[in-house]
Short mmCIF file of C-alpha atoms in Angstrom, two decimals:
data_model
loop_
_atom_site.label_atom_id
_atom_site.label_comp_id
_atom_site.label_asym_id
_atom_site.label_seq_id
_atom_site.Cartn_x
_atom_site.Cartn_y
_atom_site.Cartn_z
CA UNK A 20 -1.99 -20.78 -21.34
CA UNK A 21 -0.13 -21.33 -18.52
CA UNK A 22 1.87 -19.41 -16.39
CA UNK A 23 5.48 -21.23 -16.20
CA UNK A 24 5.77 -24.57 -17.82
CA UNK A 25 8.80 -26.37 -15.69
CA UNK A 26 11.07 -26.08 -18.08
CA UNK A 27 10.62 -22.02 -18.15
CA UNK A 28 11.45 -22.46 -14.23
CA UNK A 29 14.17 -24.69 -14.91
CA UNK A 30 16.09 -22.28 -17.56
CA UNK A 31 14.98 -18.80 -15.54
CA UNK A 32 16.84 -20.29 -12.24
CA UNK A 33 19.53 -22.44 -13.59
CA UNK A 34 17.65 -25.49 -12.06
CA UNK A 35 17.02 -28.74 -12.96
CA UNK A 36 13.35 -30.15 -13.87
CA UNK A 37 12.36 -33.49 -12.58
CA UNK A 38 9.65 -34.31 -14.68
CA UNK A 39 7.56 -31.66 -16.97
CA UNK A 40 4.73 -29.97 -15.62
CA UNK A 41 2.77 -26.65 -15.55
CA UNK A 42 1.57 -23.97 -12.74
CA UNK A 43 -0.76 -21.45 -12.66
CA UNK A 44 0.33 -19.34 -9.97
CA UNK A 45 3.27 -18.98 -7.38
CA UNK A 46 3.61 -19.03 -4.19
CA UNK A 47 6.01 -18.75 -0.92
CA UNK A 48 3.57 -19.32 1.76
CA UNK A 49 2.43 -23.03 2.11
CA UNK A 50 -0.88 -21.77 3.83
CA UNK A 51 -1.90 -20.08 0.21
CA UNK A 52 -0.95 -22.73 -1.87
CA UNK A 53 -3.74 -23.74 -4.33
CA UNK A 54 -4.51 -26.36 -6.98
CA UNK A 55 -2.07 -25.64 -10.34
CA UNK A 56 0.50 -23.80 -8.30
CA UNK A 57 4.14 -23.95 -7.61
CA UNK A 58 5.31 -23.57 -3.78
CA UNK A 59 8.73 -21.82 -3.46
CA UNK A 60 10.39 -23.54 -0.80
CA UNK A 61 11.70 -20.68 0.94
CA UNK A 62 14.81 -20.87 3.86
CA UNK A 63 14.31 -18.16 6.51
CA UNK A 64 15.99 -17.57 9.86
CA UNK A 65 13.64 -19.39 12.21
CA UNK A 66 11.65 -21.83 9.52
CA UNK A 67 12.76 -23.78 6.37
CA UNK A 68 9.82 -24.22 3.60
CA UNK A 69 11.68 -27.47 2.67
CA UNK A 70 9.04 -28.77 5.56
CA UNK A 71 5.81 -27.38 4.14
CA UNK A 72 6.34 -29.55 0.40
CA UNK A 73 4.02 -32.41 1.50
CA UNK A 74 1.35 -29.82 2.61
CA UNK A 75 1.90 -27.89 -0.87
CA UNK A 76 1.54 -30.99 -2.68
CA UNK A 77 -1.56 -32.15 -0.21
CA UNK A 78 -3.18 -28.80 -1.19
CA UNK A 79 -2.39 -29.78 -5.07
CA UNK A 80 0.25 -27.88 -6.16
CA UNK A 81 1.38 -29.09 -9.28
CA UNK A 82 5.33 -28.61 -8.75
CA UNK A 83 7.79 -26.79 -5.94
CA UNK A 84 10.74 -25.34 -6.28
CA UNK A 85 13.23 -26.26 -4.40
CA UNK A 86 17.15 -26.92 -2.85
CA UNK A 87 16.75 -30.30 -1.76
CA UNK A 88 15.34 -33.29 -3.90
CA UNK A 89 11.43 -34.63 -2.80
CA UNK A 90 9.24 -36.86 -4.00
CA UNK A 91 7.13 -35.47 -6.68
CA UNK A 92 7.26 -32.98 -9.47
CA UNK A 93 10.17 -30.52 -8.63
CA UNK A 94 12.62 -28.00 -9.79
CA UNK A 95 15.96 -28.41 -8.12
CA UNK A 96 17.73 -25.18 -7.57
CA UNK A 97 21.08 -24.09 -5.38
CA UNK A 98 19.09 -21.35 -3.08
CA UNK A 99 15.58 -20.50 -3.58
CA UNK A 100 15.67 -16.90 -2.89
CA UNK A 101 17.96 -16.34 -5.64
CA UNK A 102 15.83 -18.63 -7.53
CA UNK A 103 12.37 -16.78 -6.86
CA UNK A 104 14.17 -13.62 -7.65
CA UNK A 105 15.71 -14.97 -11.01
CA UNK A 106 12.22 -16.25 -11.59
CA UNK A 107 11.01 -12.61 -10.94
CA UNK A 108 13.44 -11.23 -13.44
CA UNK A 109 12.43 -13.61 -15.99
CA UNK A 110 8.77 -12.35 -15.95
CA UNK A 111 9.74 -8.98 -16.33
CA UNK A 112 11.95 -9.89 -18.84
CA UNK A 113 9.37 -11.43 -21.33
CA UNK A 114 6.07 -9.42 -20.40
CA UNK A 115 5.47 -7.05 -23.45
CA UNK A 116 3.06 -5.16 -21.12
CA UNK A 117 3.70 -1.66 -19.17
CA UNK A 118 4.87 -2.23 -15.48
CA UNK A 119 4.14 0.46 -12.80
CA UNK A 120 6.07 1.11 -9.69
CA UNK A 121 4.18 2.46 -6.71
CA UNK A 122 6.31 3.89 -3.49
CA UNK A 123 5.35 6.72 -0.77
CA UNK A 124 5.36 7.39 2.96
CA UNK A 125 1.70 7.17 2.95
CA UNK A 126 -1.10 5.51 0.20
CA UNK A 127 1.30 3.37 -1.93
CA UNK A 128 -1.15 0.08 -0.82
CA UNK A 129 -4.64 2.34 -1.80
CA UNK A 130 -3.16 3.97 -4.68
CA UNK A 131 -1.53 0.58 -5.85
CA UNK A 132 -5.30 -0.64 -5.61
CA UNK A 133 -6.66 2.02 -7.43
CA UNK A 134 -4.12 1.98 -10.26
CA UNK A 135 -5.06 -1.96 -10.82
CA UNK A 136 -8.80 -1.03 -11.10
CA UNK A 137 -8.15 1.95 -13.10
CA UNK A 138 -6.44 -0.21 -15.76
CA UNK A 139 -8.49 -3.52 -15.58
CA UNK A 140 -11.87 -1.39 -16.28
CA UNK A 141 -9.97 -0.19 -19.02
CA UNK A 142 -8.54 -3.30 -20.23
CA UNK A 143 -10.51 -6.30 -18.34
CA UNK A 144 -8.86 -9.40 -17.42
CA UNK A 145 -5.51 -7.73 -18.54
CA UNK A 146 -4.40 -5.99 -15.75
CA UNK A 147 -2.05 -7.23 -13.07
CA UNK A 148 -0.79 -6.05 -9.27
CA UNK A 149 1.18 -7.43 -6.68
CA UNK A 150 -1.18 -8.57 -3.41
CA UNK A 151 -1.87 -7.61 0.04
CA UNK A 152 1.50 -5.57 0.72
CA UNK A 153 4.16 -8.11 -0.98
CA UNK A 154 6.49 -5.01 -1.33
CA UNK A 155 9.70 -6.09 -0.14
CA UNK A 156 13.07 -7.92 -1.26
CA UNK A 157 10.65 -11.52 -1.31
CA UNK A 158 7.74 -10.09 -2.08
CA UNK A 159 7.99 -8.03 -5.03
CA UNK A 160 9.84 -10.69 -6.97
CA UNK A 161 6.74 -12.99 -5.94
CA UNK A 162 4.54 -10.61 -7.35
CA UNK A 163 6.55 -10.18 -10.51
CA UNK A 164 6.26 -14.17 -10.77
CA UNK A 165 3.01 -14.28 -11.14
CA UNK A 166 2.71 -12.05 -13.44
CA UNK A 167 0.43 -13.42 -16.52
CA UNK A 168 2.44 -13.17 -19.81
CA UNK A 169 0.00 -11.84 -21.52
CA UNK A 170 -0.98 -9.00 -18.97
CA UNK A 171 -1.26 -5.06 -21.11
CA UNK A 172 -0.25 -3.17 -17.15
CA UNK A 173 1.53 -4.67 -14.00
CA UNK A 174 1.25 -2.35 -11.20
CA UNK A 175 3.86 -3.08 -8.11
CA UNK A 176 4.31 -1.32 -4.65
CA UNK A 177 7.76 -1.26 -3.28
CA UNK A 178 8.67 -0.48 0.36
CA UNK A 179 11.43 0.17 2.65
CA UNK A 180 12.85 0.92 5.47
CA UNK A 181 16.35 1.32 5.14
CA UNK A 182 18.55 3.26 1.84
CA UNK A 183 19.56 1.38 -1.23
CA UNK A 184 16.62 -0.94 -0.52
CA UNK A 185 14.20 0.74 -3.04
CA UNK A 186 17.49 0.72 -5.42
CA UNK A 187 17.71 -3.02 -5.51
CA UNK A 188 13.87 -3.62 -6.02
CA UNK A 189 13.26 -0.76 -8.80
CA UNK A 190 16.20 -2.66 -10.58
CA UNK A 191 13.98 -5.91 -10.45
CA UNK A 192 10.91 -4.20 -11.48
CA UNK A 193 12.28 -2.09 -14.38
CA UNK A 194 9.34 -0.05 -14.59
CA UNK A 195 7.78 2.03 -17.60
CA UNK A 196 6.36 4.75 -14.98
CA UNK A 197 7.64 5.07 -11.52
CA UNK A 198 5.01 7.24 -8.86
CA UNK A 199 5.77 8.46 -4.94
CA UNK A 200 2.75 9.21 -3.62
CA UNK A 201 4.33 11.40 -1.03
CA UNK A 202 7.24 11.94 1.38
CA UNK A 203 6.66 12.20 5.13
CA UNK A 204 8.12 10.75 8.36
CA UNK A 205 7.94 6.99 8.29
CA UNK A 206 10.50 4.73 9.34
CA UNK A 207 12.17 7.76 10.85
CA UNK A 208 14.25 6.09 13.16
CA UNK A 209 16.15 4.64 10.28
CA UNK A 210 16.89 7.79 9.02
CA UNK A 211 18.62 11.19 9.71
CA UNK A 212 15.56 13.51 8.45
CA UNK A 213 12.93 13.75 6.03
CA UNK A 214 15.63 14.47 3.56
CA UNK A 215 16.53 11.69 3.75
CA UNK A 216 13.81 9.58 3.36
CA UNK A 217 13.12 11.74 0.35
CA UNK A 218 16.72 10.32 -1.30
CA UNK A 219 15.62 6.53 -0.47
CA UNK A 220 11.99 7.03 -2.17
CA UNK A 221 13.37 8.65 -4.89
CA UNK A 222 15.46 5.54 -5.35
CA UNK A 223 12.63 4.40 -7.26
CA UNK A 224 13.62 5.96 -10.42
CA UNK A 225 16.78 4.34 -10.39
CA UNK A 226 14.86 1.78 -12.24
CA UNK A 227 12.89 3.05 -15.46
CA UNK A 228 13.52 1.67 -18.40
CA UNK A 229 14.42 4.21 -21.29
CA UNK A 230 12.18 6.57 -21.95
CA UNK A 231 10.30 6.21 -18.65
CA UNK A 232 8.64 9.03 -16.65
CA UNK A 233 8.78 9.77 -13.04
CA UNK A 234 5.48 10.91 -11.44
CA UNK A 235 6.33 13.38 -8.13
CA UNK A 236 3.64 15.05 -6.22
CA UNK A 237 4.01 19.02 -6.70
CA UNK A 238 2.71 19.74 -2.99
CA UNK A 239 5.52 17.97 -1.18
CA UNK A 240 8.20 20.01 0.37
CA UNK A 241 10.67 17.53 -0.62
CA UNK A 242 8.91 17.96 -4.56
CA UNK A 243 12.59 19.40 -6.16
CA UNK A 244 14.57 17.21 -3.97
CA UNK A 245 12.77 14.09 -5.86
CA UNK A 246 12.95 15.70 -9.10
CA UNK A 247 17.23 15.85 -8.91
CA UNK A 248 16.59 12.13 -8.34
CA UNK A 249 14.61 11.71 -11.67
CA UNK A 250 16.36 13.71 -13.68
CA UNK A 251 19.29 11.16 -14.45
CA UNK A 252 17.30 8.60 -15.21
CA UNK A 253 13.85 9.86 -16.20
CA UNK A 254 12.84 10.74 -19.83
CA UNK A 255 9.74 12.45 -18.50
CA UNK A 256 9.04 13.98 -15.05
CA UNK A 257 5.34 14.69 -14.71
CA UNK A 258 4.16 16.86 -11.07
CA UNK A 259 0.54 16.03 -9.52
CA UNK A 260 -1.51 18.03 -6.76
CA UNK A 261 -3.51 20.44 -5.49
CA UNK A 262 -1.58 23.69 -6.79
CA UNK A 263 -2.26 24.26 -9.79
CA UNK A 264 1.01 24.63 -11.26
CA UNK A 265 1.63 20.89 -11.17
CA UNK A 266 1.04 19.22 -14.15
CA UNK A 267 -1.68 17.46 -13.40
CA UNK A 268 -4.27 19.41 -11.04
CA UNK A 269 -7.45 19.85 -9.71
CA UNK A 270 -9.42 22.49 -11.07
CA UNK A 271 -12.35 22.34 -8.55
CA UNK A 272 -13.20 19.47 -6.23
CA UNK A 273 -16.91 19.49 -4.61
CA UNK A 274 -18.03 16.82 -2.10
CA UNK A 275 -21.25 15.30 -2.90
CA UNK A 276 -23.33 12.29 -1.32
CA UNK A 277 -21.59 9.52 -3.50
CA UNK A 278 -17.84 11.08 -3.10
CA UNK A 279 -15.95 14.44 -4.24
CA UNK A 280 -16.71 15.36 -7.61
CA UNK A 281 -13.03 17.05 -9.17
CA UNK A 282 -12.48 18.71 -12.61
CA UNK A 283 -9.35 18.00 -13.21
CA UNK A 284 -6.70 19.20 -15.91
CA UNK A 285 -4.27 16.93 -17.18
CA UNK A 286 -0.93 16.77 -19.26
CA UNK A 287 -3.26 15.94 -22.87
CA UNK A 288 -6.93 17.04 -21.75
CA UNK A 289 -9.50 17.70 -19.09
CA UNK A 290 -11.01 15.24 -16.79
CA UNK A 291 -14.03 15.64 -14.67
CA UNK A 292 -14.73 12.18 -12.69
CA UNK A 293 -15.60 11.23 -8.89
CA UNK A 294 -13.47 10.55 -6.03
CA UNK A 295 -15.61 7.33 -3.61
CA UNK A 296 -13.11 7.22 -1.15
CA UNK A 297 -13.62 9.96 1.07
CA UNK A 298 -10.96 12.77 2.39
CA UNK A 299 -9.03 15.46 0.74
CA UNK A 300 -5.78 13.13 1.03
CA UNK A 301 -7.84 10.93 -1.71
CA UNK A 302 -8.11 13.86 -4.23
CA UNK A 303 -4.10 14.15 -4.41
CA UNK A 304 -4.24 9.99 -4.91
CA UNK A 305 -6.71 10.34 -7.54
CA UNK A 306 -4.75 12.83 -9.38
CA UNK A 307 -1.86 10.48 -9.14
CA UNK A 308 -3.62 7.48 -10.27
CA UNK A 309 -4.47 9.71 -13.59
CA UNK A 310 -0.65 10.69 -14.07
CA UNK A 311 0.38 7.30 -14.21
CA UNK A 312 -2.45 5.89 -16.22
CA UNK A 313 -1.80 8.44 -18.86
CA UNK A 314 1.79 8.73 -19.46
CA UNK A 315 1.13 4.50 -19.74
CA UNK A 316 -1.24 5.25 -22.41
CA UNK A 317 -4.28 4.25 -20.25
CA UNK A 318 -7.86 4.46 -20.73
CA UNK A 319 -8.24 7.92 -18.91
CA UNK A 320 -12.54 7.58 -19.35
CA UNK A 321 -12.07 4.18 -17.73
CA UNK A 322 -10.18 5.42 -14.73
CA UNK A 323 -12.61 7.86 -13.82
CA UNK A 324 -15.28 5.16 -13.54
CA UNK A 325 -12.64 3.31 -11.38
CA UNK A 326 -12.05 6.06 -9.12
CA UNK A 327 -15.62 6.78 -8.79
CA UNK A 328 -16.17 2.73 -7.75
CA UNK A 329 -13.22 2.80 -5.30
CA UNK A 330 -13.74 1.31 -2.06
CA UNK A 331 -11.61 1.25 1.14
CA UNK A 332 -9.49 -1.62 1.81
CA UNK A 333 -9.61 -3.81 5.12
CA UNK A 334 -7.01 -1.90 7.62
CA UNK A 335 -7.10 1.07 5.19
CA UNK A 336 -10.03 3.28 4.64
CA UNK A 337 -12.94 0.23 4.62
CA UNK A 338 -15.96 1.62 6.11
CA UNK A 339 -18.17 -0.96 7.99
CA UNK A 340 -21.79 -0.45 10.02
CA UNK A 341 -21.74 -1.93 13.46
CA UNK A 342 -25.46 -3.03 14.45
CA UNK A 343 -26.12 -1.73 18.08
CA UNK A 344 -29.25 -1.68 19.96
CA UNK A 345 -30.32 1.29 19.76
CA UNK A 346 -29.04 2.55 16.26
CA UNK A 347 -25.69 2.04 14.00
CA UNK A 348 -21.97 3.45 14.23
CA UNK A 349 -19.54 4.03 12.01
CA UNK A 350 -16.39 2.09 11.45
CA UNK A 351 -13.47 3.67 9.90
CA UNK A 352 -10.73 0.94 9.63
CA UNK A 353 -7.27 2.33 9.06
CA UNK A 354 -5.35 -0.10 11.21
CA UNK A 355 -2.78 -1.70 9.23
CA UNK A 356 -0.35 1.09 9.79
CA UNK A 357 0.46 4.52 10.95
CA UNK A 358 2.69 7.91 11.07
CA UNK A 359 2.00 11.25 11.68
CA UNK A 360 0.89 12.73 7.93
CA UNK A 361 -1.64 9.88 7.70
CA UNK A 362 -3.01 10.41 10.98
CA UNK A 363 -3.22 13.83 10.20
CA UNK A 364 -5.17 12.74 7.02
CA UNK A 365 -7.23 10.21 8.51
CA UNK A 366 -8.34 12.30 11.29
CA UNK A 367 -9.43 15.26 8.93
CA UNK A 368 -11.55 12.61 7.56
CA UNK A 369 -13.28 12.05 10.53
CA UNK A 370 -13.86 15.53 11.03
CA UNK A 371 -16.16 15.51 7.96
CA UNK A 372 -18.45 12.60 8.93
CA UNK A 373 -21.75 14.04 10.21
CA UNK A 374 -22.41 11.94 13.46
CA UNK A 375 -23.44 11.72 16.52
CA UNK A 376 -20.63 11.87 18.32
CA UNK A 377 -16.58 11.55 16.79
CA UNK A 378 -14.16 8.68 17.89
CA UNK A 379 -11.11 8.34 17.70
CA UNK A 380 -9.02 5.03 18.70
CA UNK A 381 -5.56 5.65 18.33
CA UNK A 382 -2.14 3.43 18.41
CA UNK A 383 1.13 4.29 19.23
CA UNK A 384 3.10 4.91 15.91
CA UNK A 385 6.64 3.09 15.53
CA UNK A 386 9.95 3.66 14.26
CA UNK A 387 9.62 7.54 14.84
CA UNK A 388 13.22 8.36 15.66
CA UNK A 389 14.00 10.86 19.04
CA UNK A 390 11.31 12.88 18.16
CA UNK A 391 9.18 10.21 18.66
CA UNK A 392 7.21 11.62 22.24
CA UNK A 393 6.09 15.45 20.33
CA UNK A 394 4.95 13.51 17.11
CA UNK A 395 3.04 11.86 19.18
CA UNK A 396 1.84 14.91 21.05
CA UNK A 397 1.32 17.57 18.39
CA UNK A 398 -1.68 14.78 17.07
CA UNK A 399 -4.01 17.03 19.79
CA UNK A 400 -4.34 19.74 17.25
CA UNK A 401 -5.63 17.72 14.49
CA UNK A 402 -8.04 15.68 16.68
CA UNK A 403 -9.32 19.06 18.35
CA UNK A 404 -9.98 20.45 15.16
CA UNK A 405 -11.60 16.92 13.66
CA UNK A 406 -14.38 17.52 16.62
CA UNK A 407 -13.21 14.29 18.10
CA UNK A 408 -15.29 14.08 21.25
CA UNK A 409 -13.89 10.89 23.00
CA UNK A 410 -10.20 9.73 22.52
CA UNK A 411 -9.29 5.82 23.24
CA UNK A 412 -5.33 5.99 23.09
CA UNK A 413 -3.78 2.74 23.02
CA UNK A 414 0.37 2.46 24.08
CA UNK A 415 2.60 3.72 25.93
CA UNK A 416 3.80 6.04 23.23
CA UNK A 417 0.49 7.53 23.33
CA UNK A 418 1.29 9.07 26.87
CA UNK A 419 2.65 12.23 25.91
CA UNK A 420 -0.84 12.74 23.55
CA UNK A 421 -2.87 11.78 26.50
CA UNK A 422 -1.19 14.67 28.79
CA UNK A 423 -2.20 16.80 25.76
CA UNK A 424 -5.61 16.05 25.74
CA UNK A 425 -5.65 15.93 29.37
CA UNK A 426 -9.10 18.05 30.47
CA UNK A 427 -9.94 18.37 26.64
CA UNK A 428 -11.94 15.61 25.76
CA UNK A 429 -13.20 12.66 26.87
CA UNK A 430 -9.96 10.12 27.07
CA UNK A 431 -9.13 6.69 27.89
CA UNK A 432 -5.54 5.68 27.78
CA UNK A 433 -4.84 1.73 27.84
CA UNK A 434 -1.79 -0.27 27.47
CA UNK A 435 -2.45 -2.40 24.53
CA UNK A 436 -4.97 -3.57 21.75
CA UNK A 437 -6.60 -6.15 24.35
CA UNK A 438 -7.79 -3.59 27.07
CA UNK A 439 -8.58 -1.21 23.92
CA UNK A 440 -10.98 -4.14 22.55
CA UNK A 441 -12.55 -4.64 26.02
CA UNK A 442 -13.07 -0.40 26.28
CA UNK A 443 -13.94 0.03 22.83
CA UNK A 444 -17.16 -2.31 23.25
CA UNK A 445 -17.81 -0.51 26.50
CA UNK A 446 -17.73 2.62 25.10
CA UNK A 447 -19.36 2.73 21.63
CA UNK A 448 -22.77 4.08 21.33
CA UNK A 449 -25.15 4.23 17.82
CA UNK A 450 -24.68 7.25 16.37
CA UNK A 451 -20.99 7.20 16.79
CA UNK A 452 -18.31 7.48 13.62
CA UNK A 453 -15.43 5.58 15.20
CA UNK A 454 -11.53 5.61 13.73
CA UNK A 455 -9.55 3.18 14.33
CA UNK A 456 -5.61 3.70 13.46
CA UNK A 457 -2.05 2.48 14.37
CA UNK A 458 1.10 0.99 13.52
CA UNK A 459 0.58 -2.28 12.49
CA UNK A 460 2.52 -3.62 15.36
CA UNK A 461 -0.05 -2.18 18.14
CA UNK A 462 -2.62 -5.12 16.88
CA UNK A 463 -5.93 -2.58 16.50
CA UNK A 464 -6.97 -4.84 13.72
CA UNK A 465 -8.19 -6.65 16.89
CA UNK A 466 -10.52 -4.10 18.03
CA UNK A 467 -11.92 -3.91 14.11
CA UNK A 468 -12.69 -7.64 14.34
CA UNK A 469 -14.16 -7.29 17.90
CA UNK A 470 -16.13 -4.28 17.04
CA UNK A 471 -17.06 -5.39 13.72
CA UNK A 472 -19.19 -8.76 14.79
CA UNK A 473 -20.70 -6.98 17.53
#
């Protein structure tokens, strides 16, 4: 069965087919256009995707969707943004399935993973997510679009930076079960406080369809502040954490050579499964994985084979040997982004590895608001008490951490990600459990890749 037929695009965006055809997938980006799919010609500020049709078609997409006529099989639309998120709408709109939506300061990418695996060992083949982080006003709806109409779960992360963002895209997702993963300073320089940020997460709920439930974690200060948000539009609110009281809890949680092992109690029964990923921080994810998967009627059994199987993704938790001569290090890659509860996380992590010697490579984090220079600087406490023996700061937002550690530790403070790459290789020894994490911006995906085929 295939995804659209042309005439399902056609009626979903008020456009006009040219000639019938089918696709199997969607995409915006002509780079990831494959055979079977349909390119969304896309018009953005410094590029129009009106120029990338003959390389869609040369990669054999079988249609595009676009403003202007072209030569081949086509669906001729006024604007294409409107028309990808019409498109987006339409999929919602005829999916009989249960859609998720993910949001949080920190996780929503790892948790968004783990909810996909939780429900496709569950139900295989029937399980759907949104890719890489496609979590904004063009992404979501692209992930939405390719949503398989016969898919039982759609999970979809949704990001922001700004209020009433998270308002518009909940609206487009309409989800069954709506999850923040946590509230902490991100994007802070868009906002007054944390407060703040609290009111645009919990935007998310704006969204659920009757009957839905809103899944808050218990532990966060800004927990009551997100359940006012639910309560108008939530049938159910379900709480997750470490205390006890929340509605879904760990009982115990051990660490053990293949992961944590956690009893945990939940809303309809008791659950006792293991966590792969390690870190405390992953516990609290797990037990928010199992809040959503059962108030979406879930496989619970299935999940906690999932969670067990988890592994970290690339710029987020993956774990990778570097050969040396000499003996192996550790690779802890949690580049793709940063702020100051996940560093906190991250680096508590680190503090568990048994190695030779702790690293820590560290990027500025962005979009911290006036506070940004003691954010920075209260990070010495957390890497003191994480054992970190040698620092490798990269930024010059890092400076105020580096007077900090001044004397400490061992400490190298460089500009940017290219004189971190060149230290980094200098510095490394076997034996070593290395972290690597920053805002996405700083580039210390650079230093993975350098490290990594060393």
């Amino acid at each position: 069965m295939s995804l659209w037929t042309s005439a399902e695009i056609a009626a979903a965006t008020n456009g006009t087919a040219s000639a019938p055809f089918d696709v199997s997938g969607v995409a915006f980006d002509s780079r990831e256009v494959g055979p079977g799919d349909l390119f969304v010609a896309l018009k953005g500020e410094t590029t129009d995707g009106q120029r990338f049709v003959p390389q869609a078609f040369a990669q054999r997409a079988a249609g595009v969707l676009v403003s202007q006529p072209v030569d081949g099989p086509h669906v001729l639309v006024a604007d294409t943004t409107a028309a990808l998120d019409a498109l987006g709408i339409a999929s919602r709109a005829r999916t009989q399935g249960k859609v998720i939506g993910v949001t949080g300061s920190v996780g929503k990418t790892s948790v968004k993973e783990a909810l996909f695996a939780a429900f496709d060992r569950g139900a295989p083949g029937s399980a759907h997510r949104s890719l890489k982080s496609y979590n904004n006003h063009v992404g979501v709806p692209l992930s939405l679009a390719r949503m398989p109409r016969e898919a039982r779960f759609g999970v979809f992360e949704m990001g922001m930076n700004h209020a009433g963002e998270l308002a518009a895209l909940t609206r487009i997702v309409r989800p069954h079960v709506a999850l923040v993963t946590t509230v902490a300073l991100a994007h802070g320089a868009f906002f007054a406080d944390e407060s703040a940020i609290a009111d645009a997460k919990g935007e998310i709920f704006q969204g659920l369809v009757p009957g839905g439930t809103a899944v808050i974690p218990y532990d966060n200060p800004h927990r009551d502040r997100l359940i006012a948000a639910a309560e108008p539009h939530a049938a159910h609110i379900v709480t997750f954490g470490r205390d006890r009281r929340a509605d879904v809890h760990a009982r115990e949680g051990l660490p053990g050579p293949r992961g944590t092992f956690v009893q945990a109690r939940l809303r309809t029964c008791e659950l006792s499964f293991t966590v792969g990923p390690p870190g405390d921080h992953w516990i609290t994810n797990a037990l928010g994985v199992l809040a959503v998967v059962e108030a979406a009627g879930g496989d619970l059994a299935a999940a906690g084979l999932a969670l067990a199987d988890m592994a970290g993704l690339p710029g987020r938790g993956q774990r990778i040997t570097i050969r040396l001569p000499g003996g192996d290090a550790l690779l802890i890659d949690e580049s793709y982004n940063a702020n100051p509860a996940s560093m906190r996380a991250t680096l508590g992590m680190l503090g568990q590895e048994q190695a030779r010697r702790r690293v820590a490579i560290l990027g500025s984090m962005r979009e911290l608001g006036p506070n940004e220079a003691r954010h920075h600087a209260e990070l010495a406490q957390p890497i003191a008490e994480a054992g970190v023996g040698l620092a490798l700061l990269v930024g010059s937002e890092m400076k105020p951490l580096a007077d900090a550690l001044e004397g400490r530790i061992d400490l190298v403070h460089v500009a940017d990600a290219v004189a971190a790459t060149i230290e980094a290789q200098r510095l490394i020894a076997p034996g070593d459990a290395i972290l690597i994490k920053g805002s996405n911006a700083i580039g210390l995906a650079r230093v993975v890749d350098a490290l990594a085929g060393a």
